[in-house]
Coordinates of C-alpha atoms and ligand atoms in Angstrom, one line a residue:
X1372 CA 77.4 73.6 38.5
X1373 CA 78.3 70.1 37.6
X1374 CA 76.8 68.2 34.8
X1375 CA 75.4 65.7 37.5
X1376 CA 73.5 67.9 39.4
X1377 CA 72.1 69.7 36.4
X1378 CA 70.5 66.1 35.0
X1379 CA 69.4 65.0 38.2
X1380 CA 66.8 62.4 38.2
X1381 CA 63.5 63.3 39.4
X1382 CA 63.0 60.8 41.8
X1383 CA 66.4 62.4 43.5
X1384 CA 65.8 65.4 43.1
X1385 CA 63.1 64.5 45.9
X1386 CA 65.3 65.7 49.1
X1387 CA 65.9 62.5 51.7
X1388 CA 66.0 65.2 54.1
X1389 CA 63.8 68.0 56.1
X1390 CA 65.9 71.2 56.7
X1391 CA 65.4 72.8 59.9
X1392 CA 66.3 76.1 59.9
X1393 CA 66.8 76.3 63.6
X1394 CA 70.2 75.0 63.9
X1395 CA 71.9 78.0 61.4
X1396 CA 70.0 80.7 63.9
X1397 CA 71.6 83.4 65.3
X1398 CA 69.7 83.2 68.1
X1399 CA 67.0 80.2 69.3
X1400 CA 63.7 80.7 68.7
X1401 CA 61.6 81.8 72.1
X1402 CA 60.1 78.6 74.4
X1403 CA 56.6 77.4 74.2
X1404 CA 55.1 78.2 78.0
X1405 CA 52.3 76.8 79.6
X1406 CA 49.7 78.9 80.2
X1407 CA 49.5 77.9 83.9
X1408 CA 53.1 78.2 85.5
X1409 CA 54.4 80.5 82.7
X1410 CA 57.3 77.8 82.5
X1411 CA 58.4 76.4 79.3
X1412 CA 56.8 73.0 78.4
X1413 CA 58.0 69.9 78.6
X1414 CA 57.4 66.9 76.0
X1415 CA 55.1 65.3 78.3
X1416 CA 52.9 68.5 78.4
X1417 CA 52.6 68.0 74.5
X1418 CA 52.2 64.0 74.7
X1419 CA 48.3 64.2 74.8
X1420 CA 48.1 65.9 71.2
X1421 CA 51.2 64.8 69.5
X1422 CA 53.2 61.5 69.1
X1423 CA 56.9 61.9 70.1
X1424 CA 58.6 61.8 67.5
X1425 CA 56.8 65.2 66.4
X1426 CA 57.0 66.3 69.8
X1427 CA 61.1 65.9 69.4
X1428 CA 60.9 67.6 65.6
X1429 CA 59.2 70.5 67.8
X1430 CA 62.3 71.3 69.5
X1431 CA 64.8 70.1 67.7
X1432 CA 67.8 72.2 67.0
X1433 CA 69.3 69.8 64.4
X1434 CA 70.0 70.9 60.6
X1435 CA 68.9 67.5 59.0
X1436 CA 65.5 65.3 59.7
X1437 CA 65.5 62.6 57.4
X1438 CA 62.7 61.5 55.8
X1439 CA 61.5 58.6 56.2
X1440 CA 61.1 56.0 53.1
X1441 CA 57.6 55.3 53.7
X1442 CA 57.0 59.4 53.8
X1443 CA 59.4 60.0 51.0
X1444 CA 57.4 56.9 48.9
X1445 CA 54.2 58.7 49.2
X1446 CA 56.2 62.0 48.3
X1447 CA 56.9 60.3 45.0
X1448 CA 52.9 60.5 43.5
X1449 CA 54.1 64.1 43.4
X1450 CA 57.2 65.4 44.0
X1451 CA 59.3 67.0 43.0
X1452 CA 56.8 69.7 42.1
X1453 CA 57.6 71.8 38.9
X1454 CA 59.4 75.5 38.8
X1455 CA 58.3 76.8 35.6
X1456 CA 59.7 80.1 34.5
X1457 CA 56.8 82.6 33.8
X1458 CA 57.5 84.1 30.7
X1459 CA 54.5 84.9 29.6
X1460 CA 53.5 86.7 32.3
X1461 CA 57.3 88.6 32.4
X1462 CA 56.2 89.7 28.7
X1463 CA 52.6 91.0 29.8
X1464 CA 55.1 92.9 32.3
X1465 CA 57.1 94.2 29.8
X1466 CA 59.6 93.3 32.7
X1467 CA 63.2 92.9 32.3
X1468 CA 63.2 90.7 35.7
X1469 CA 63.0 87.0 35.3
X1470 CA 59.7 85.4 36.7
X1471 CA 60.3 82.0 38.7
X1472 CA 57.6 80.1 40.2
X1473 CA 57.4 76.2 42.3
X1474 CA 53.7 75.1 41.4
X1475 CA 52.7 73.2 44.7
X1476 CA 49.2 72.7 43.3
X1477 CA 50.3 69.4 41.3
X1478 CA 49.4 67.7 45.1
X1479 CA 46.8 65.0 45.5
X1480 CA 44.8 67.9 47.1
X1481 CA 46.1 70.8 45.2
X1482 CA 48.6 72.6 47.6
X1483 CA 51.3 72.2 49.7
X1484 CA 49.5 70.9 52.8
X1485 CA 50.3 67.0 51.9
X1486 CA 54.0 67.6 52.7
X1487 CA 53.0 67.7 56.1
X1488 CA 49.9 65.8 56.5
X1489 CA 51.7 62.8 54.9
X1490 CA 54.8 63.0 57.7
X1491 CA 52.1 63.6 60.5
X1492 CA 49.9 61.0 59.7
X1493 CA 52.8 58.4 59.4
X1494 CA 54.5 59.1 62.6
X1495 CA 51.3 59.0 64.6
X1496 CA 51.4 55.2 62.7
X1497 CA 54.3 54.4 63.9
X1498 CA 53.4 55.3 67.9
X1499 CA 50.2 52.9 67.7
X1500 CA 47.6 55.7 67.0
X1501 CA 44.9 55.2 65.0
X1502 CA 42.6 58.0 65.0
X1503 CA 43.3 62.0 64.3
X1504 CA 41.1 64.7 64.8
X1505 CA 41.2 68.1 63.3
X1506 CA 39.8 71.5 61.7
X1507 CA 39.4 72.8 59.1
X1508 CA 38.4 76.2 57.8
X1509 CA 38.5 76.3 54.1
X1510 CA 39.4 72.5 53.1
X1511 CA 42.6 72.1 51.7
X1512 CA 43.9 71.0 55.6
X1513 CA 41.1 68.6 56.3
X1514 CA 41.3 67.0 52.5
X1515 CA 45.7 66.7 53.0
X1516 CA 45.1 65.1 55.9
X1517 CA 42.4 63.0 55.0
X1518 CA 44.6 61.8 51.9
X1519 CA 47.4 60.9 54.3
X1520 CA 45.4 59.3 56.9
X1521 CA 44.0 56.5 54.0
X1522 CA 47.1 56.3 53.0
X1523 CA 48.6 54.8 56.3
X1524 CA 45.0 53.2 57.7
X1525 CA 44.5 56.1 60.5
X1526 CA 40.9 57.4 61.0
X1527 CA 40.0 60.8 60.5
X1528 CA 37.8 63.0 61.6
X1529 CA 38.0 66.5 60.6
X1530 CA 35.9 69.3 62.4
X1531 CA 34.9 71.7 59.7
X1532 CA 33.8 75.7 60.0
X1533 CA 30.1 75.2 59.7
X1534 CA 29.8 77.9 57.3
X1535 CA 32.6 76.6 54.9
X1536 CA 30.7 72.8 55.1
X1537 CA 27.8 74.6 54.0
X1538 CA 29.8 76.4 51.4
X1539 CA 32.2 74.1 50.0
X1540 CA 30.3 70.8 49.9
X1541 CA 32.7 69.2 47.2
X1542 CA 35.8 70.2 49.7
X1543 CA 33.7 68.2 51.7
X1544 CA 33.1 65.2 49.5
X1545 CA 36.9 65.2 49.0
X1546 CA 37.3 64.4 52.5
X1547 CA 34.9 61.3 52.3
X1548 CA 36.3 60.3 49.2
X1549 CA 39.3 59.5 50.9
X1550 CA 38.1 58.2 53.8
X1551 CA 37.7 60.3 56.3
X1552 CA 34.6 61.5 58.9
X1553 CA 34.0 65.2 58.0
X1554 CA 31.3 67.2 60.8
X1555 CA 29.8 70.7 60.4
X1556 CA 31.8 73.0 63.7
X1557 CA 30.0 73.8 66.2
X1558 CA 28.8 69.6 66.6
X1559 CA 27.0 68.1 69.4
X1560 CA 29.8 65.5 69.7
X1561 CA 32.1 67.8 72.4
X1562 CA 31.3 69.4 75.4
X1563 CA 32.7 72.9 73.7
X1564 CA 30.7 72.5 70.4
X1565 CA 27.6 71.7 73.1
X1566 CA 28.6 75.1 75.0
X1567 CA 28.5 76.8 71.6
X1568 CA 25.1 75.6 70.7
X1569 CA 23.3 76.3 73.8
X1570 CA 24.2 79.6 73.4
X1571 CA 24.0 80.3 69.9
X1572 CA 22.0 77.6 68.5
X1573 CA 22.8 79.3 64.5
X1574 CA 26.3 79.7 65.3
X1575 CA 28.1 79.1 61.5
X1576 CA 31.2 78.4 63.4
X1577 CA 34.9 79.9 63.4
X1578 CA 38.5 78.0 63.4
X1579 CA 38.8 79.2 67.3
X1580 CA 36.1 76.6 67.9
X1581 CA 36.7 73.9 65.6
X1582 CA 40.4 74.1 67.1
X1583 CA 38.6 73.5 70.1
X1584 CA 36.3 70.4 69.8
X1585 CA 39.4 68.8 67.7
X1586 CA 41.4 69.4 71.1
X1587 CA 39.3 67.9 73.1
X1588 CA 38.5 64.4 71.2
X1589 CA 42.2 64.3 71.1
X1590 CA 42.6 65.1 74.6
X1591 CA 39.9 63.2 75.9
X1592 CA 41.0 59.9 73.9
X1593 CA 43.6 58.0 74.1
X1594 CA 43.4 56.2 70.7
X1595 CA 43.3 59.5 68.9
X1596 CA 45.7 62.4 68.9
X1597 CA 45.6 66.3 66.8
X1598 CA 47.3 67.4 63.9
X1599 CA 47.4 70.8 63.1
X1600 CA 48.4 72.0 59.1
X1601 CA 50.5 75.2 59.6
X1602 CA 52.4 77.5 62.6
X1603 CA 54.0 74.9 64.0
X1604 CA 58.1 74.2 63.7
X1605 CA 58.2 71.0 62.8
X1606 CA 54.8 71.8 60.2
X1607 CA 57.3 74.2 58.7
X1608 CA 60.3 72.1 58.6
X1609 CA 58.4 69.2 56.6
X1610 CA 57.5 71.9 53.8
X1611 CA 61.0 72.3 53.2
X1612 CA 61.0 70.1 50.7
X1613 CA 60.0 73.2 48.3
X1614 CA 62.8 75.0 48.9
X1615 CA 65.0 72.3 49.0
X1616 CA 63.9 70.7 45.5
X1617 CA 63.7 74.8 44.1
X1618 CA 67.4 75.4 45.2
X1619 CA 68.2 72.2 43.0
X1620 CA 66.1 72.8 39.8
X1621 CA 67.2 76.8 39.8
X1622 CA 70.5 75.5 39.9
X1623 CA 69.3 73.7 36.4
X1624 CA 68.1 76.6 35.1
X1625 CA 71.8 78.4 35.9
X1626 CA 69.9 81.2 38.0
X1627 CA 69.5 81.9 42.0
X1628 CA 66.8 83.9 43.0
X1629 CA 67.5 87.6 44.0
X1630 CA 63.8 87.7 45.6
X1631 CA 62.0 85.1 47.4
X1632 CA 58.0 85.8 47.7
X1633 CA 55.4 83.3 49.9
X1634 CA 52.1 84.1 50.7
X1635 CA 51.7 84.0 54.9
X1636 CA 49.1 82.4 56.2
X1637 CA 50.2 80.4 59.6
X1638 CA 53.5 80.6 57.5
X1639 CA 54.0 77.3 56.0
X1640 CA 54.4 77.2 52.3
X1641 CA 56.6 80.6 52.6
X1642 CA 59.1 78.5 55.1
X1643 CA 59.2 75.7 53.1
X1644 CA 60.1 77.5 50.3
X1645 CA 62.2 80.5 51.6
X1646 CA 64.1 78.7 55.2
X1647 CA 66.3 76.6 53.1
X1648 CA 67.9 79.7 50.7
X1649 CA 67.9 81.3 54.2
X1650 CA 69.9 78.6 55.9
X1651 CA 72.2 78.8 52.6
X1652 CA 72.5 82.7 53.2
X1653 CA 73.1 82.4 56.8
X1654 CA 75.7 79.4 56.1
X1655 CA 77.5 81.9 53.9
X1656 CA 76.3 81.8 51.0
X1657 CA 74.5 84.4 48.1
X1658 CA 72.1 86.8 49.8
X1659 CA 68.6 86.9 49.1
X1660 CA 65.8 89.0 49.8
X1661 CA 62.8 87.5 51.3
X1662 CA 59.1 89.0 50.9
X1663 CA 56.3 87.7 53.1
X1664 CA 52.9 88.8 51.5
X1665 CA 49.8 88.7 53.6
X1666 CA 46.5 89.9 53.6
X1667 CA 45.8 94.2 55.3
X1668 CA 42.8 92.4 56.4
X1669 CA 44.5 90.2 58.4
X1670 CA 48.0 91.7 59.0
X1671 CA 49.3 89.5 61.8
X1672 CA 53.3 90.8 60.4
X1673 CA 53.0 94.5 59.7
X1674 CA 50.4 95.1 62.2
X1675 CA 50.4 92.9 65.5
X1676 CA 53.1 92.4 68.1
X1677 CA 55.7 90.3 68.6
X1678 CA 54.6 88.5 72.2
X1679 CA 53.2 85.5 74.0
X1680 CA 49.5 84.4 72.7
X1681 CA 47.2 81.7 72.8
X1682 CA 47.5 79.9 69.8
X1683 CA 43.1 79.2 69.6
X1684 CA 40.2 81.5 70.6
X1685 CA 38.9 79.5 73.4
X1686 CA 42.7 80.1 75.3
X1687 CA 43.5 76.2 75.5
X1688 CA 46.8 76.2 73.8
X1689 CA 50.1 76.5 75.3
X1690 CA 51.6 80.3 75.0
X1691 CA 53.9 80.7 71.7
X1692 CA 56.0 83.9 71.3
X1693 CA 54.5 85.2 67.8
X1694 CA 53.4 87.9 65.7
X1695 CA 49.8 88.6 66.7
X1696 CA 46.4 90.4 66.0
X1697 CA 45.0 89.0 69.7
X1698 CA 43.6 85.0 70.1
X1699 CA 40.5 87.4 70.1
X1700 CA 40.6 89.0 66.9
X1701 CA 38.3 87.5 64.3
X1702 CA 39.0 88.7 60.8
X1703 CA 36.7 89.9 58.7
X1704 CA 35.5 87.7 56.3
X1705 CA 37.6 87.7 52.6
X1706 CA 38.4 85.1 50.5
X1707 CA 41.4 83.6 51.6
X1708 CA 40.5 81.2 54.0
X1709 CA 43.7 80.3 54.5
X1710 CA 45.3 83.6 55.7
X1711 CA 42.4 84.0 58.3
X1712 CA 44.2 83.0 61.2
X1713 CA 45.2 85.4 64.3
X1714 CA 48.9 84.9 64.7
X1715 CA 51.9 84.0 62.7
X1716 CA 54.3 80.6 62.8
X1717 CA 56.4 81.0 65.8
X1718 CA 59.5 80.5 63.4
X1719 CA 58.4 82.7 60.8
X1720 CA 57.9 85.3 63.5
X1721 CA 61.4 85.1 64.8
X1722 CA 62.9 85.4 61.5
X1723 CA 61.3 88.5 60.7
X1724 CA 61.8 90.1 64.1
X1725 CA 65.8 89.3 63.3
X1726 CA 65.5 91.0 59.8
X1727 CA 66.2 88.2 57.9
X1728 CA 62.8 88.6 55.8
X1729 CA 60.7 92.1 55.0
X1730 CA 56.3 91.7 54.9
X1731 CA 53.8 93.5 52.8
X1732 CA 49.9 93.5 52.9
X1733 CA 47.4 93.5 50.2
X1734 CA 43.9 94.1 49.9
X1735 CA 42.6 91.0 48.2
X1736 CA 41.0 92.7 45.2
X1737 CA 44.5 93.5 43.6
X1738 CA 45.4 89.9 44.7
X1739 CA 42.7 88.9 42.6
X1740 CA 43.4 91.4 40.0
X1741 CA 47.1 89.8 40.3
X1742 CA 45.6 86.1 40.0
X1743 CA 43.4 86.5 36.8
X1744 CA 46.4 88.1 34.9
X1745 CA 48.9 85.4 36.1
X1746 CA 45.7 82.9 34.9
X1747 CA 45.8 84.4 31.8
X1748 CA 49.3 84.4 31.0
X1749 CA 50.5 81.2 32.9
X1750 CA 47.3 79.1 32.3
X1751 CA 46.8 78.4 35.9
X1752 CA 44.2 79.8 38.3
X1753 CA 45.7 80.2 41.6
X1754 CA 44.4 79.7 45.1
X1755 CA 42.6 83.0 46.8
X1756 CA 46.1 82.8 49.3
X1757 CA 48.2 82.0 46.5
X1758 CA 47.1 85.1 44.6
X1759 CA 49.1 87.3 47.2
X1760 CA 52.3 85.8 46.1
X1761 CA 51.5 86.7 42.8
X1762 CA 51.1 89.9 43.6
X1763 CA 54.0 90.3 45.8
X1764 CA 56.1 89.1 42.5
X1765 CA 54.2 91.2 39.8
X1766 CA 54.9 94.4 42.1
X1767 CA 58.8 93.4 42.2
X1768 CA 59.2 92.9 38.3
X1769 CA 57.3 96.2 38.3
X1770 CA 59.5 97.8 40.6
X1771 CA 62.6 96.2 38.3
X1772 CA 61.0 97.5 35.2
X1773 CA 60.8 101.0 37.1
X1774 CA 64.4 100.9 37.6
X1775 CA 65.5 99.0 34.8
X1776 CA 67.4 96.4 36.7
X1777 CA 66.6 92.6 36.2
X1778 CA 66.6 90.1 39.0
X1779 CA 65.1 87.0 39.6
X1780 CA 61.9 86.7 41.4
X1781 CA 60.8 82.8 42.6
X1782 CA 57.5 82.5 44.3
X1783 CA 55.9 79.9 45.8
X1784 CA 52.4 79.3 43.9
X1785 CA 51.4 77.0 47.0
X1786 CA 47.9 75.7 45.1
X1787 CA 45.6 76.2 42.4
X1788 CA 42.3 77.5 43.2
X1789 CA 40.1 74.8 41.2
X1790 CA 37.6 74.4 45.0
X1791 CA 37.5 78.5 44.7
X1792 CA 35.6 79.9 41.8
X1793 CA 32.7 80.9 43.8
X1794 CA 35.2 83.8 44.8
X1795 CA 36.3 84.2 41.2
X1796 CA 32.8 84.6 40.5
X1797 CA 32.3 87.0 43.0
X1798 CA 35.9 89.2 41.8
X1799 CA 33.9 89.2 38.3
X1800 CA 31.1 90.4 39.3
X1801 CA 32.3 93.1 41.4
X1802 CA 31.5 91.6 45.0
X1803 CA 34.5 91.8 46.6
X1804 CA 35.0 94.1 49.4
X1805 CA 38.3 95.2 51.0
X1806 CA 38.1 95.4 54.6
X1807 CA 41.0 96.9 56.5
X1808 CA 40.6 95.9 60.5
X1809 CA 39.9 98.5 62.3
X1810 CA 42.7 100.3 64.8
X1811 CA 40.1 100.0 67.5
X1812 CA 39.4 96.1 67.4
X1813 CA 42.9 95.6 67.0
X1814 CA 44.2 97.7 70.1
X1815 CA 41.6 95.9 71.7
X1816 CA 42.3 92.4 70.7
X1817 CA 46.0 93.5 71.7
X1818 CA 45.1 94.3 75.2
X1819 CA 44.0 91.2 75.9
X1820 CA 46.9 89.1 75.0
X1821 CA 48.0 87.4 78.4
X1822 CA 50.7 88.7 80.9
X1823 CA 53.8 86.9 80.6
X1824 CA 56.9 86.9 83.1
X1825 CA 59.7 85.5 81.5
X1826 CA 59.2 88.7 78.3
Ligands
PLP2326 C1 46.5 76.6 54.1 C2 46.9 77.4 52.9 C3 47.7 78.6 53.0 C4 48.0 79.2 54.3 O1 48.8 78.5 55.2 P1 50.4 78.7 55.3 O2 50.7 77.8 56.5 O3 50.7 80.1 55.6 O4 51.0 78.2 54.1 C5 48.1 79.2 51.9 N1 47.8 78.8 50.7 C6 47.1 77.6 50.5 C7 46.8 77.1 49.1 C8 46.6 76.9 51.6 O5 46.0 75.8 51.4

């Protein structure tokens, strides 16, 4: 290490580019298809939903997306995000592995969902647009997006799980605050939130169809397009700005990670933090294990299949090759909101069917066992999702202290759970319930995925 990279400034150690870990690939990722010809789609197939320039990001194959000034300007209320090392915790161990953590939860919404809301919402800018619609289950997506759109003057409106708007009123006040519309899912503003209704006037909602009425205000308006906060390649490739800063400020700290551990939801935060020590592995550089923690009650990695799904319940989405539970499963209901969803980042998916990265599940009551102790050593309270990370990286310094190796263990800590005591409250008080999904829902959910050709 030079002396110049170890006393980097903090305004360059903000990267001026997104990686894309496509281009150091063995292999390409699998096409999108459409759902009607089985044939992959084209850009115009996409144009309804996304501006073009994302649309290109989608399919790019190129190593380096720059970041545009304006993007990189709002970055800078922010980034780059601290790696602390966690000693405290490494002593509550009694661990001879080293503890490394990026805190993502420094954000203007408290995770790592800015990085991408920020870049969407100023590309759809540049193309004239001045209106996005989305969903939202728990929050954090709906509030990272409604930061970014007042940031660049687009309206939002967010479609929010009915239940969670009932639940999580100051998420929702978050929203408003800056600036955007925020409506309880199902709504009697779209034909499929009216088709709900009518036939379940009480539903509480589910992401399937807040997806949906999102969709179709997009679709159905040429002022306004979709933005979605996770799965998506170039959603991945814009949180590499974690990894990207973390391989720089380890590099300070004279250490490279051994292990690599991300919680997986849709797969966002893990990519952005783990793609770019990938890239550097499959460039030729150190090797480094890579964990993907998820929840056993929704265990779309070491349970579903690798095929061709609908990416929403209602079947309206183009087909992405993925790791999947079914577009049919529904989870069972546990904390983290954000690990709720049926199938797994395209990306993410390919990586781990080419070995590059290994996945565990946990039940979410040792996640929150995981989460109070790193709370108490660490003096953060993580997010309900974040909480399987930490678990993930207590279990390897516990399996270093078993064999009396030391390695160093960085983890993403993608958001702090300040919006989630309620299901603090509920770990205290000895609520929570672990819910496995059950063989037969699953086989089920896996029977109907759709019929592809081209697999
Ligand atoms: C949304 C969210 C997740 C899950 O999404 P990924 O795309 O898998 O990162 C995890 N943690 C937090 C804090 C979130 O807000």
């Amino acid at each position: 290490m030079t002396d110049s990279t170890k006393y980097l400034l903090e305004e360059e150690q903000i990267p001026k580019a997104w990686y894309n870990v496509v281009a150091d690939l063995p292999e390409p990722p699998a096409p999108v298809l459409h759902p009607g010809t089985g044939q992959p789609v084209g850009p115009d197939d996409l144009a309804p939903l996304f501006p073009m320039a994302l649309i290109g990001q989608e399919v790019s194959a190129d190593r380096e997306i720059g970041i545009p000034d304006p993007v990189r300007d709002v970055y800078r209320l922010w980034r780059p995000t601290p790696l602390y090392r966690a000693r405290r915790l490494e002593q509550a161990l009694d661990t001879p592995a080293k503890i490394f953590y990026k805190y993502e939860g420094v954000s203007p919404t408290g995770s790592h969902k800015p990085n991408t809301a920020v870049a969407q919402a100023f590309y759809n800018k540049e193309e004239g647009i001045t209106k996005i619609a989305t969903e939202t289950g728990a929050g954090q997506w709906g509030s990272s997006l409604a930061f970014a759109g007042g940031v660049f003057g687009i309206e939002i409106r967010v479609f929010m799980v009915k239940v969670s708007y009932q639940q999580k009123p100051y998420r929702r006040a978050m929203m408003e605050t800056f600036g955007a519309s925020c409506v309880a899912s199902p709504s009697t503003e779209t034909e499929a939130g009216k088709a709900v209704l009518a036939d379940n006037p009480d539903s509480t909602g589910s992401l399937g169809i807040a997806i949906s009425e999102a969709v179709e205000i997009a679709a159905t308006n040429d002022d306004t397009k979709y933005a979605l906060g996770s799965v998506l390649n170039h959603v991945l490739t814009h949180q590499t700005v974690v990894g990207q800063e973390a391989i720089l400020q380890m590099e300070m700290a004279d250490a490279y990670p051994d292990v690599l551990v991300g919680c997986t939801g849709g797969g966002s935060n893990f990519a952005g933090l783990v793609f770019p020590f990938i890239g550097n592995k499959l460039r030729g550089g150190p090797d480094v294990e890579v964990v993907a923690v998820e929840p056993a009650a929704c265990p779309s990695l070491t349970r579903g299949q690798f095929a061709y799904d609908f990416g929403d319940t209602k079947m309206m989405t183009p087909l992405v090759k993925m790791h999947t539970l079914g577009a049919s499963f529904v989870p069972p209901g546990f904390h983290a909101g954000g690990l709720r969803y049926h199938g797994m980042g395209p990306l993410v998916s390919h990586l781990f069917d080419l070995d590059l990265i290994r996945a565990v599940a946990y039940h979410q009551t040792e996640c929150f066992t995981a989460g109070v102790q790193f709370a108490r050593s660490e003096g953060i309270t993580p997010a309900p999702e974040a909480n399987h990370a930490v678990k993930g990286a207590i279990d390897e310094a516990l399996k270093c202290k078993a064999e009396g190796t030391s390695r160093n263990i960085l983890f993403n800590l993608c958001g702090h759970g300040h919006f989630d005591m309620t299901a603090y409250s509920e770990y205290h008080a000895g609520n929570l319930k672990d819910e496995d999904y059950s063989q037969d829902e699953l086989a089920m959910a896996l029977a109907g995925l759709p019929k592809v050709a081209a697999e």
